[in-house]
Every structure is written in structure tokens, then in C-alpha cells.
XYZ file of C-alpha atoms in Angstrom:
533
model
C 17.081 -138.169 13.600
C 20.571 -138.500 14.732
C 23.817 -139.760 13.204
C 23.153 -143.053 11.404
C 26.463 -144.608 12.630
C 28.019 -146.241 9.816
C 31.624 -147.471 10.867
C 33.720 -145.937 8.935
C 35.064 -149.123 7.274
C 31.833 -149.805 5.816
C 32.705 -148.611 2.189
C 35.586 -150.114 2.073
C 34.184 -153.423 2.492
C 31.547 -152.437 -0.202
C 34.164 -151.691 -2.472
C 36.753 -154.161 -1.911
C 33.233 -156.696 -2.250
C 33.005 -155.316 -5.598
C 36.299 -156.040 -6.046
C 36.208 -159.803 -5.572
C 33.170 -160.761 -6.546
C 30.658 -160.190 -9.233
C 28.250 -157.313 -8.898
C 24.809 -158.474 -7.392
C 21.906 -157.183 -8.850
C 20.823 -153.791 -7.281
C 16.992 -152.502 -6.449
C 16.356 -149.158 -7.531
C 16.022 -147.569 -4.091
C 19.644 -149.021 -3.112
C 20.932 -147.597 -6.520
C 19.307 -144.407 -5.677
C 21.111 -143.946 -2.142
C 24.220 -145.009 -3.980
C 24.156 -142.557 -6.856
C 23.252 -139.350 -4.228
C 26.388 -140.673 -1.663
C 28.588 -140.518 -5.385
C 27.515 -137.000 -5.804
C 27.812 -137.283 -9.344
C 25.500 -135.838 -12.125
C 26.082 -139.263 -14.584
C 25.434 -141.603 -11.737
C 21.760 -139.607 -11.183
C 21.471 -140.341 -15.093
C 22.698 -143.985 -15.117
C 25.218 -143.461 -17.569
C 27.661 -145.062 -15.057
C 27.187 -147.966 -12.517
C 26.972 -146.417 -9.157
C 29.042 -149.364 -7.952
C 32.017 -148.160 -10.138
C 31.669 -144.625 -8.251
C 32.123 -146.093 -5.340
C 34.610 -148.041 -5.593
C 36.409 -145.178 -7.556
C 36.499 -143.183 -4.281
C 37.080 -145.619 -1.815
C 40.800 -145.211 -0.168
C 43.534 -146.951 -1.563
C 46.091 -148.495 0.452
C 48.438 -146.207 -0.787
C 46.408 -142.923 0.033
C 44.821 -143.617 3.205
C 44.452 -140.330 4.149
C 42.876 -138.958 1.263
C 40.397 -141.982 1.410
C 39.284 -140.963 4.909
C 38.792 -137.329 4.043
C 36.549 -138.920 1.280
C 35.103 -140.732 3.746
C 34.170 -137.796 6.195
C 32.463 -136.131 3.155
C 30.187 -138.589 2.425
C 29.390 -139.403 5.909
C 28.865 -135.457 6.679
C 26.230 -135.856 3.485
C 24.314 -138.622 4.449
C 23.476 -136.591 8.321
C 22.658 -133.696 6.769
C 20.350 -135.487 4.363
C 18.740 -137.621 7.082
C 18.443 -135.067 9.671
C 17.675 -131.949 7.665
C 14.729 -130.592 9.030
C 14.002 -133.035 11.423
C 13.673 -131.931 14.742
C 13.172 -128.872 16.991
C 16.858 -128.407 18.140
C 18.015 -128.356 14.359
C 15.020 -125.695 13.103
C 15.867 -123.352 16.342
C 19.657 -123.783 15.414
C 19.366 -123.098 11.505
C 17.123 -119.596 12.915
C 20.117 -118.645 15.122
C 22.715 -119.097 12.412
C 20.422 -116.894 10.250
C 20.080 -114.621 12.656
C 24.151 -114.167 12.760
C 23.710 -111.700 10.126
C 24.793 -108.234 10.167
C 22.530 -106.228 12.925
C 20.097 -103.398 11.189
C 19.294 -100.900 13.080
C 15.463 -101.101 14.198
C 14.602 -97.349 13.970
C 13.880 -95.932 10.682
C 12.276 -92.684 9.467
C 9.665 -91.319 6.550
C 8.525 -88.833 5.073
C 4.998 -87.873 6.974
C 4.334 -84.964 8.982
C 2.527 -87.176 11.641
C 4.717 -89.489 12.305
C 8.363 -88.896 10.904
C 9.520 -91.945 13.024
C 8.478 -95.387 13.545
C 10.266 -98.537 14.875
C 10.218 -101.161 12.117
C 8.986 -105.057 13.266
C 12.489 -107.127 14.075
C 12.645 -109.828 11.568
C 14.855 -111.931 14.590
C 15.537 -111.565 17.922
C 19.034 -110.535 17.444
C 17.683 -107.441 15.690
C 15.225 -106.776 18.489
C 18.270 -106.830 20.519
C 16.775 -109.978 22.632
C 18.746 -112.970 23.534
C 16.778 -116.355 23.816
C 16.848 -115.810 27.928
C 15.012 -112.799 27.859
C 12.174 -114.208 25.817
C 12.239 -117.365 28.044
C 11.780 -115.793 30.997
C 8.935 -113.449 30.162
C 7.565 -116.321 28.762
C 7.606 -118.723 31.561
C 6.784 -115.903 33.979
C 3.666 -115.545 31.767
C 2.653 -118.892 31.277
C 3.553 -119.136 35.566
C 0.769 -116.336 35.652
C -1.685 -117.648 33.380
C -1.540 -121.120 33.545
C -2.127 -121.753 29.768
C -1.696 -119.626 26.506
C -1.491 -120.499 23.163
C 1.519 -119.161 21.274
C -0.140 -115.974 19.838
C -1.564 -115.391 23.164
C 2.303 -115.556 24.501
C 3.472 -113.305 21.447
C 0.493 -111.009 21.675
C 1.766 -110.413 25.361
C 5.168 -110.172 25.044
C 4.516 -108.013 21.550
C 7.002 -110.134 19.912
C 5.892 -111.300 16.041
C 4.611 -114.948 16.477
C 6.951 -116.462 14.026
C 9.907 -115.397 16.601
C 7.906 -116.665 19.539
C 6.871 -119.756 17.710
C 10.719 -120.743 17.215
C 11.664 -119.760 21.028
C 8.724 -122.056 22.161
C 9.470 -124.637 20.356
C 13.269 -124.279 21.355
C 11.407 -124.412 25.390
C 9.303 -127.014 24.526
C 12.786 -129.397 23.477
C 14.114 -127.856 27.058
C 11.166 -129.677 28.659
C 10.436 -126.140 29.954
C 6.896 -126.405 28.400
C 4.772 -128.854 26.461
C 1.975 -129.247 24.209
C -1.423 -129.097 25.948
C -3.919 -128.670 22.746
C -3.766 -127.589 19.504
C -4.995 -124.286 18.372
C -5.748 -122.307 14.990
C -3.841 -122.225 12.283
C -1.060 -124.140 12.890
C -0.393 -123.159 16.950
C -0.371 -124.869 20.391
C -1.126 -123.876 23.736
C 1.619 -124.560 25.851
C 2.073 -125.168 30.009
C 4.642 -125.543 31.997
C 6.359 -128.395 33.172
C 7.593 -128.889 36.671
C 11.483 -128.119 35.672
C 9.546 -124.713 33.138
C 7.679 -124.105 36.688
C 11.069 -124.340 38.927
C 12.444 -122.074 36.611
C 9.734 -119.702 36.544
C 9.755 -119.369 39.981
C 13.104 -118.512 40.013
C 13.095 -115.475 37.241
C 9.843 -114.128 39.800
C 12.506 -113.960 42.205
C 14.279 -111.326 40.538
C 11.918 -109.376 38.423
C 8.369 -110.246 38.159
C 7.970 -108.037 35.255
C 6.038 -110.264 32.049
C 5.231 -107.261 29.849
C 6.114 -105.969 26.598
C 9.739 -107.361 25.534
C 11.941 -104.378 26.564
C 13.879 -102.552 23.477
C 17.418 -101.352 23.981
C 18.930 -98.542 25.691
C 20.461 -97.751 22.180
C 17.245 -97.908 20.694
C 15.929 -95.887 23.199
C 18.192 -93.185 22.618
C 18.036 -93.449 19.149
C 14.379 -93.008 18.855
C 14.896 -89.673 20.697
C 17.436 -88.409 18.962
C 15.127 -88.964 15.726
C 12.597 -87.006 17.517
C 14.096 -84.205 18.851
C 11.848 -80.589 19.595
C 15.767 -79.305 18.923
C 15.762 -80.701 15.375
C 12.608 -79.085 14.830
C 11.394 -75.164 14.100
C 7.968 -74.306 14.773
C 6.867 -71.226 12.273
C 4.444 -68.331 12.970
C 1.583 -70.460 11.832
C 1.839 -73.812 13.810
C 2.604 -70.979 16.895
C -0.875 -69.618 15.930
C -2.967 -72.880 15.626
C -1.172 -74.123 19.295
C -2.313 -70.598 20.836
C -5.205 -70.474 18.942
C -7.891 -70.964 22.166
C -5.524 -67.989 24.289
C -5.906 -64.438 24.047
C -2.072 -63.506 23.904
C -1.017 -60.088 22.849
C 1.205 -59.933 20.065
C 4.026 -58.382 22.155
C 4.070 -61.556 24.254
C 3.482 -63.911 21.042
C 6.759 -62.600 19.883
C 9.054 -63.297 22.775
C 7.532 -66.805 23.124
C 8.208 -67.649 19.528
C 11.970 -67.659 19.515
C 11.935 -69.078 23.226
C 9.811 -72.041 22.025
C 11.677 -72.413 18.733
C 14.515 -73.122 20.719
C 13.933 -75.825 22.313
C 15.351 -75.383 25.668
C 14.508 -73.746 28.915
C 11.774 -71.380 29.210
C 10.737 -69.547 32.631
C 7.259 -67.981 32.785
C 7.008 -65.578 36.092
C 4.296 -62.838 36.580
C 1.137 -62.545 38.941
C -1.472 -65.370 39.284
C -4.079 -65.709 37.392
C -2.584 -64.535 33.939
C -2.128 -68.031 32.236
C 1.208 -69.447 32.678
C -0.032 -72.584 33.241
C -2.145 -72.482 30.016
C 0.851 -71.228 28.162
C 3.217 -73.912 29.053
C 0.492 -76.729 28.535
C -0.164 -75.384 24.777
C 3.687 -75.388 23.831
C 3.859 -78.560 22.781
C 1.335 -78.092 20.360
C 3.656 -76.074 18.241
C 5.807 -79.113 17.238
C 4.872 -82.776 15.528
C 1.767 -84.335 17.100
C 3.130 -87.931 18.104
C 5.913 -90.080 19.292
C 7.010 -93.403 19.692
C 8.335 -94.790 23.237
C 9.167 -98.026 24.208
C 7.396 -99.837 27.216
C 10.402 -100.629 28.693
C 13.764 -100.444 28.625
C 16.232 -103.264 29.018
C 19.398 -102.779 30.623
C 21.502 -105.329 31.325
C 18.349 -107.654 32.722
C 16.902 -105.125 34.577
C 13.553 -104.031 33.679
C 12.688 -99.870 33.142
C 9.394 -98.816 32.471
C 8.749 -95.924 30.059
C 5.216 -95.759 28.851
C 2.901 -94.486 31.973
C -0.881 -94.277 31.029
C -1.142 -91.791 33.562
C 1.041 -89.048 31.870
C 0.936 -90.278 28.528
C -2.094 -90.536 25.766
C -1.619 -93.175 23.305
C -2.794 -92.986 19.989
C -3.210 -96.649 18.162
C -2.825 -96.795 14.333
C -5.970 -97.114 12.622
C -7.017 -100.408 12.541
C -6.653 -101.862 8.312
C -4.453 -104.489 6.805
C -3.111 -101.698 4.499
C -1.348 -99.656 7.002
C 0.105 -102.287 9.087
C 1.633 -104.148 5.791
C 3.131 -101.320 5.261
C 4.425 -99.962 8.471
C 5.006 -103.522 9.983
C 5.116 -101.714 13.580
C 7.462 -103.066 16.383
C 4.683 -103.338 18.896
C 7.101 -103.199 21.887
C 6.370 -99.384 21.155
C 3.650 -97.468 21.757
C 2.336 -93.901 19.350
C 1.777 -91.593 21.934
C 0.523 -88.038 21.671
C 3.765 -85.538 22.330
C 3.866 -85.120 26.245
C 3.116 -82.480 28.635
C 3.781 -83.785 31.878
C 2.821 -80.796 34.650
C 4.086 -81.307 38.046
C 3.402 -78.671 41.008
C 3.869 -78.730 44.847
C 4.267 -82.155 45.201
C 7.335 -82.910 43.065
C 10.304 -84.781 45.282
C 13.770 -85.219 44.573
C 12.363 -88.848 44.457
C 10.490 -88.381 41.552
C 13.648 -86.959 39.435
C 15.564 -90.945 39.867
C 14.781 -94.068 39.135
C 12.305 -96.198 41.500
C 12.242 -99.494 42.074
C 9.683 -101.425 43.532
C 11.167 -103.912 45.702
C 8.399 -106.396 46.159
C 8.946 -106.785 42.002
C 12.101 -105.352 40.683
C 10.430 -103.371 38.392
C 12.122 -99.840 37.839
C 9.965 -96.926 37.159
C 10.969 -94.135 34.746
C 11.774 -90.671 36.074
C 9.882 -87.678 35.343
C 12.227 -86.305 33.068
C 12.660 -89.361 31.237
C 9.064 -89.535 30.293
C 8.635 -86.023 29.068
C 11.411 -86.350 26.503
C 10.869 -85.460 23.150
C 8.052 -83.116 24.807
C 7.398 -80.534 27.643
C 7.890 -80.913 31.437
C 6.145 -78.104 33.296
C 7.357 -77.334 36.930
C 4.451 -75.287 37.951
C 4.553 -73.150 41.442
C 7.824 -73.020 40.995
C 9.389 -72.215 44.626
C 6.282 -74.311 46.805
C 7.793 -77.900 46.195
C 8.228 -80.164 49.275
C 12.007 -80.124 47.928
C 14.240 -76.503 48.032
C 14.584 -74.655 44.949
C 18.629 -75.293 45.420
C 18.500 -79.237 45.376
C 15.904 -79.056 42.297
C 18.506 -76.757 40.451
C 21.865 -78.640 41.643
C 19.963 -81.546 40.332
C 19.479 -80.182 36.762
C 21.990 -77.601 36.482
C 24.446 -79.894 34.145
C 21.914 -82.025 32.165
C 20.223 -78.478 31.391
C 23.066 -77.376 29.268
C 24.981 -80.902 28.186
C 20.748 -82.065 27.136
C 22.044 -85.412 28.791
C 21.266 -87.050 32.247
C 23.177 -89.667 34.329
C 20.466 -92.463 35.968
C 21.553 -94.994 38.538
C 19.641 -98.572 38.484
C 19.252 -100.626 41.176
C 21.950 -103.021 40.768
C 24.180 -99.715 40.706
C 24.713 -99.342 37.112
C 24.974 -95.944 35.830
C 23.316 -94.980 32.280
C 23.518 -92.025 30.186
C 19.847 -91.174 28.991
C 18.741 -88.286 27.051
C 17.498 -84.879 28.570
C 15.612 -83.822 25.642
C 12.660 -82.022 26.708
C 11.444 -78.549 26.914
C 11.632 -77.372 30.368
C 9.263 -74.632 31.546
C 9.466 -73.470 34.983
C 6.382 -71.160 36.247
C 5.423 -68.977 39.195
C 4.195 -66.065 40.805
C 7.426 -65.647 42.779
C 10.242 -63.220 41.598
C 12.743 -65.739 39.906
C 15.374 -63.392 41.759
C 14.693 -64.653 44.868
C 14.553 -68.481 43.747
C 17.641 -68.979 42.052
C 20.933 -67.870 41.635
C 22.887 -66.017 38.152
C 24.531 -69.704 37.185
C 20.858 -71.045 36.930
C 19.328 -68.475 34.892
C 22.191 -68.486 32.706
C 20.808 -72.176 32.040
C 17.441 -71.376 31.295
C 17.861 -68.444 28.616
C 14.638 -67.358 27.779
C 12.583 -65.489 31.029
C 9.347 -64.225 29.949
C 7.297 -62.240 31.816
C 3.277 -62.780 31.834
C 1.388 -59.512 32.628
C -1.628 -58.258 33.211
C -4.247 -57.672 29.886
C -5.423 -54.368 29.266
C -8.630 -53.485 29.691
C -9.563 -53.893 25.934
C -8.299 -57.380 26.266
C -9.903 -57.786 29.408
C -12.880 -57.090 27.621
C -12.576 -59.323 24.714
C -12.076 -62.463 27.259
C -15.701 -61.654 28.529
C -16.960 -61.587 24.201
C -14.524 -64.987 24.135
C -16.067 -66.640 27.528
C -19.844 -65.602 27.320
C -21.187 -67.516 24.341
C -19.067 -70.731 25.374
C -20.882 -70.642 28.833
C -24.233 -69.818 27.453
C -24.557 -66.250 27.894
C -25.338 -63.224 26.102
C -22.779 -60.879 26.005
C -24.295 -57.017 27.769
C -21.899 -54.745 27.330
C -23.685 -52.341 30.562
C -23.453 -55.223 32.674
C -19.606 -55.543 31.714
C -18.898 -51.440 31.820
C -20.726 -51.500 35.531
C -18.477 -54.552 36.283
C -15.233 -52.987 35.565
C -16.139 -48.851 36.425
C -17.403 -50.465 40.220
C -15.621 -52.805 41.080
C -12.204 -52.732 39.087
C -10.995 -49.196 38.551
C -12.927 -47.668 41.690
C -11.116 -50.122 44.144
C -7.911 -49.992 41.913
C -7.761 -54.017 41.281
C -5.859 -55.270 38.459
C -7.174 -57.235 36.050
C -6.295 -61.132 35.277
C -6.854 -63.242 32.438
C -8.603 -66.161 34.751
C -11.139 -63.425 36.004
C -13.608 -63.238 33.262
C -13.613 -67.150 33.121
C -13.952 -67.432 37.287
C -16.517 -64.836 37.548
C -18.998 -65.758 34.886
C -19.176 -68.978 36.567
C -20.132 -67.562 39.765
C -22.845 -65.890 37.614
C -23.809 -69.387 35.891
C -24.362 -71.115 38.785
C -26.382 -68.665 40.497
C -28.759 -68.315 37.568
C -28.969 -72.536 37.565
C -29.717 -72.523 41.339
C -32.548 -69.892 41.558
C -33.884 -71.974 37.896
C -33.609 -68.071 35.793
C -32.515 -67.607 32.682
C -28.914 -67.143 31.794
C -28.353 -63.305 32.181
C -26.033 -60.856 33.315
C -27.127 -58.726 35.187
C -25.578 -55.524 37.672
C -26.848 -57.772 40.809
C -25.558 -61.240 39.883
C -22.015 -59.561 38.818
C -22.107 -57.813 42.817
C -22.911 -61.359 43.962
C -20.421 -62.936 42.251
C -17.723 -59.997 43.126
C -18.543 -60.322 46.808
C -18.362 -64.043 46.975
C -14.397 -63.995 44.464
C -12.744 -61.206 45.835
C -13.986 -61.813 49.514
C -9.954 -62.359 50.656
C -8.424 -60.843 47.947
């Protein structure tokens, strides 16, 4: 309901009527309206004639401009009375002036060793850092997709609370963008679009066809990692233990990769094949908190980065109860994910270290490092990617030691992300010969992995047997390392035991015997392994 349009002369008349002539009997609704335009607490009691009241402030000729400032009062009261929650545009309007409040900041923390951080649900869109745009055009990009949704279909999609979504389609729906097509439960609608909603539509596809998770800030972003730093963090003996807990690692070696994981920072593992680099650097992440939270995506200036990556990450829902999600009241544009280890070998391109962009959608994909932060990334065969050791190294050598990174998006923009991650570079390759005294200076723990003794040697074959179904035989074992170890003067590796007694395994399940070992079956299995080598 609009204005009601009174002329503004229309209570003067009244009053100078009242004037002139004798008072004519009033109905109670009329003296009702009169008494709330008076504004006055006697009137409401009919102490005093509401005709009086207004006469009593209707303008004099000798104070006509106090009279009209009277005059705006009243009529200001009688819109707001008529139109107060009345249609869409006012609702959607009296939600953005609450929203003008002071921002909070949507990361919060708590005491609980499994998750010490957790993003907090935005009670508005201004504190989910969203502008009514962004949530209109994931929206009609959805409902361009889908056809139909109802609105907790739209919010469930868009992992926005369905009170916020319900305002912003409502808001659409008084655009014309979108209209009612049914009703569903409690309360909702489904929605479609209308030919100007699908026009539109059409047009956000054309930049981005992204229709996700609402994307949180960059602020947020880096927030969130700050919060959940490894370099905030310092693993002690015992948390070392439990994440080594499945190696055998001598305690000379346990206590040079203490300190070098308690930093931190860099970390290079070098030292023959075979010894368990690999399954050293996969384990390290162990040592510190078991989760994290990260975004889907990233919004940056209406461009679209995507963060979570099933394929490298492993989330971890909440449990499913009323209970915790009252209390935690999760922004579900963010996903609990286990701590990352992201492991990339030979096939890691400088491509793979910047930002993609599909150009078909407009969607940008995270970087490598930018996924791993707040965990390990593990460049494995160090030296054997497609890319040189010098451009992998120029690449990192100032985000190594500042722990920040410069990204460029595809617009051209250049953002400052975090380079919080643990960095482990492995090989087999003397580290020497790879890099230069200005990159090792970067990376300040080098560790070398060598060979186990014999007596450790030994206790990976009492480790190994049982868990592949043998029996240890300590004669089959002796004969084993006396023939064909120190006779032919081959060093031992920690993967050997492991590599060997499968050989053995799958011998016995091929000829259908028992699982044994046996002098034979270990001379099999050492002429089929060491064949090459």
C-alpha cells in the first residue's frame, strides 16, 4: 500500500469546519483514526475530544510554517501506519537497513582439540560478505539449470540459511525475475523464472557459469588460515609417536624430524630409494590437529575460485543431531576437511602452481599450494618433473621465506594468499646437484633417510609377516639375508621386506599351498625383485 494522498490542505479544512460549525457526531472508528493522527495519550482515553486536538495543531495563519511541519508529521505517520509491513519491497528494505549494522567477523574459535576453528552461520548477507547480486545470480543461474526449486532447495544449493534466501527471493520475485509456481512446506514456494529472470540468467552464464556454494571472502579466507596455522602449533614427542606409530624409524632419525616438523616450514628428505621418504612425508601431518575448515570458493571481486577439490581433499561432515548443529550453527559455505597431504611427483607443471581458468565457464581453479595450506604438500621425485628444478625454485623461493604468495586471476587482478603449508621435498638425487646455496638456505631442515640395520631389517620382516598372513621362520629369514644380502654385498631397504614377502604370497596363492616361507620361495622371489637391480 502506497501513499494515501491526502492534499495537504485537508486538515485545515477539518479544522477550520470545526471552527464554524457545530461538531457532527463522530463513529467510533473515525474517532479512533483521529485520536492515533493526535498522537496523544488523553485522546486514546477520551478525556479530550479528538476534534479539539486537531484543531489545536492545525497551522495558524500566523505560523504557517510550523503548521506545515505539523503537517508532514502526521502525514509521515499515517504511511508508515498503512504501509508497515505491507509489501515485499518494504520487508526486503527494513532487512537491508538491519543489516547496516556493524560487520562481525564470521570466523570464530573454541576450545576443542578437534576442531579449534569453525565459521559461524551469517545472520545477513552483509556479514557473509554477499551483496544482493551475488545471491541473484547464483540463484537465477540455478533456477536457469533446474527449471524449478523451491526456496530451501535454492538455499540448500547455494548453502545460504533459508531465512536469507527467502528475503532475496522474495526481493526477485518483486523484480519480476521469478514467480510463484506452487506452494511448498512450511511456509515456502517454488519459484521459476520469468522471461526478463531468464534474459538475465543467460546473461550471468555468459560470464561465469559457476551456481555452487556462495563464495566466502578473500578476508575470510585468509583469516581462517591464519586461525589454523601448523606454525601456531607444536607437536610434542607423543602426538610425533602416534603419527609414526605404523613406521619403523630409528630413534636417531625420530629426533631430527621432531624439531624439523615442529617447525613448520620446509623439510627436504634425500637418501636411496626404497627407505620411506614418501611414507615419512605422508604421516607428518598426522602430528598436528586432525581437521580444517575451507571454503568452496572464494570470491574475488565477481570472479569465482574454487578451493575444496574432492580429489585431494577428505571431508569429514559433523555428526548428524540437532544438538550439535544448534550449537555450532555452521556456515555451510565451508566444508570440515581432514588436514591435507597433497603428494605430487613427475607430473607437476609450472601450470599447476597458478591459477586456472576454464574458459568455456569462468570458473578458476585453486593452485596446488593453495589447497595444501594449513597442511603438507609433498613434491616427491624431486628433480624428474616435466618442469626444471630452477623454475620450480624461482617460483617458490620468496613465498618460502615471506609464508605469503602473489596469485593472478583472470581478469588480471593480483591477490595476496597465504603460503602456509609444510613443504617437503623428496628424492633419491643428491640435493647438491638440484639446487643452489640460496634455496637450501630456504628450506632449513635436510634430513637424510638411510639404510636400516640389519636388526631393523629384521624386525620389518616380525612387523610385515603376521599382517600378510605368515608365520614368521627365523631360518628362512637368516638364509635370506646370509645368501642373498651380505654374500652379494646388497644393502638393505625398508620397502624390501614388504616387496618381497609379496612375491612369496602370491606364489603360495597361485600353486593353492599354504602360506609358508620357505628357502625356495625366498630364491624365487629374489630372482624375480632383484633381476635388474
Amino acid at each position: 500500500m502506497r501513499d494515501l494522498g491526502f492534499p495537504r490542505n485537508v486538515f485545515s479544512h477539518l479544522s477550520g469546519s470545526a471552527r464554524a460549525t457545530k461538531k457532527p457526531p463522530m463513529s467510533e472508528p473515525l474517532k479512533d483514526l483521529l485520536s492515533q493522527l493526535a498522537g496523544n495519550d488523553a485522546a486514546e482515553s477520551g478525556d479530550v475530544d479528538p476534534w479539539q486536538l486537531i484543531e489545536a495543531i492545525s497551522p495558524e495563519e500566523d505560523s504557517q510554517a510550523s503548521g506545515d511541519k505539523s503537517l508532514e508529521e502526521m502525514i509521515s505517520r499515517i504511511n508508515s501506519m498503512t504501509s508497515r509491513g505491507s509489501d515485499d519491497e518494504g520487508a526486503f528494505a527494513e532487512t537491508a537497513r538491519a543489516a547496516e549494522a556493524t560487520l562481525e567477523p564470521t570466523i570464530h574459535t573454541q576450545e576443542d582439540g578437534d576442531m579449534p576453528f569453525y565459521p559461524r552461520e551469517p545472520e545477513s548477507l552483509r556479514e557473509a560478505h554477499l551483496t544482493g547480486t551475488d545471491v541473484e545470480a547464483l540463484c537465477l543461474k540455478y533456477l536457469l539449470t533446474a527449471g524449478e526449486a523451491s526456496g530451501r532447495e535454492i538455499a540448500a544449493q547455494l548453502c545460504i540459511p533459508f531465512l536469507l534466501m527467502d528475503e532475496a527471493l522474495r526481493k526477485m520475485k518483486y523484480d519480476q525475475l521469478v514467480v510463484y509456481k506452487d506452494t511448498a512446506q512450511a511456509g515456502d514456494y517454488v519459484y521459476y523464472l520469468t522471461d526478463l529472470g531468464r534474459e538475465r540468467a543467460r546473461r550471468y552464464n555468459e560470464h561465469c557459469t559457476y551456481y555452487g556454494a556462495a563464495p566466502v571472502a578473500l578476508r575470510d579466507y585468509v583469516a581462517s588460515v591464519r586461525a589454523q596455522s601448523l606454525e601456531g602449533q607444536s607437536p610434542s614427542v607423543q602426538a610425533l609417536e602416534r603419527a609414526f606409530e605404523d613406521l619403523l624409524i630409528n630413534k636417531a632419525m625420530f629426533r631430527r624430524l621432531g624439531p624439523a616438523i615442529n617447525s613448520g616450514r620446509g623439510l627436504f628428505l634425500f637418501g636411496a630409494p626404497g627407505n620411506g621418504k614418501t611414507s615419512i612425508a605422508e604421516r607428518v601431518t598426522r602430528a598436528f590437529g586432525k581437521y580444517i575448515w575451507v571454503p568452496r570458493a572464494i570470491g574475488i571481486d565477481g570472479e569465482i575460485l574454487r578451493v575444496f577439490d574432492p580429489a585431494v581433499h577428505d571431508e569429514v561432515p559433523l555428526e548428524d543431531g540437532p544438538g550439535i548443529m544448534q550449537q555450532h550453527r555452521i556456515d555451510r559455505r565451508w566444508v570440515r576437511i581432514k588436514r591435507p597431504t597433497i603428494i605430487v611427483g613427475g607430473e607437476l607443471t609450472m601450470d599447476n602452481l597458478e591459477i586456472s581458468t576454464i574458459q568455456a565457464t569462468g570458473v578458476s581453479e585453486a593452485p596446488l599450494q593453495l589447497k595444501s595450506n594449513c597442511g603438507t604438500l609433498v613434491i616427491d621425485d624431486f628433480g624428474r618433473q616435466r618442469m626444471s628444478t630452477d623454475e620450480l625454485l624461482n617460483r617458490w623461493i620468496v613465498p618460502l621465506e615471506k609464508r605469503y604468495d602473489f596469485l593472478n586471476m583472470r581478469g588480471g587482478k593480483k591477490i595476496q594468499v597465504p603460503f602456509d603449508q609444510l613443504i617437503v621435498f623428496s628424492t633419491n638425487l643428491e640435493p647438491r646437484d638440484l639446487c643452489d646455496d640460496a634455496f637450501l638456505r630456504r628450506i632449513p631442515y635436510k634430513i637424510e633417510v638411510i639404510d636400516p640395520t640389519e636388526q631393523e631389517f629384521r624386525q620389518l620382516f616380525d612387523i610385515m609377516c603376521p599382517l600378510m598372513g605368515f608365520t614368521v621362520n627365523e631360518p628362512a629369514i637368516d638364509y635370506l639375508i646370509e645368501t642373498h644380502y651380505k654374500k652379494v654385498n646388497r644393502p638393505f631397504r625398508c620397502c624390501q621386506p614388504r616387496d618381497l614377502l609379496m612375491q612369496v604370497r602370491n606364489m603360495c596363492l597361485y600353486e593353492n599351498a599354504p602360506l609358508e616361507l620357505t628357502k625356495e620361495y625366498f630364491d624365487d622371489a629374489v630372482d624375480n625383485y632383484f633381476a635388474v637391480m
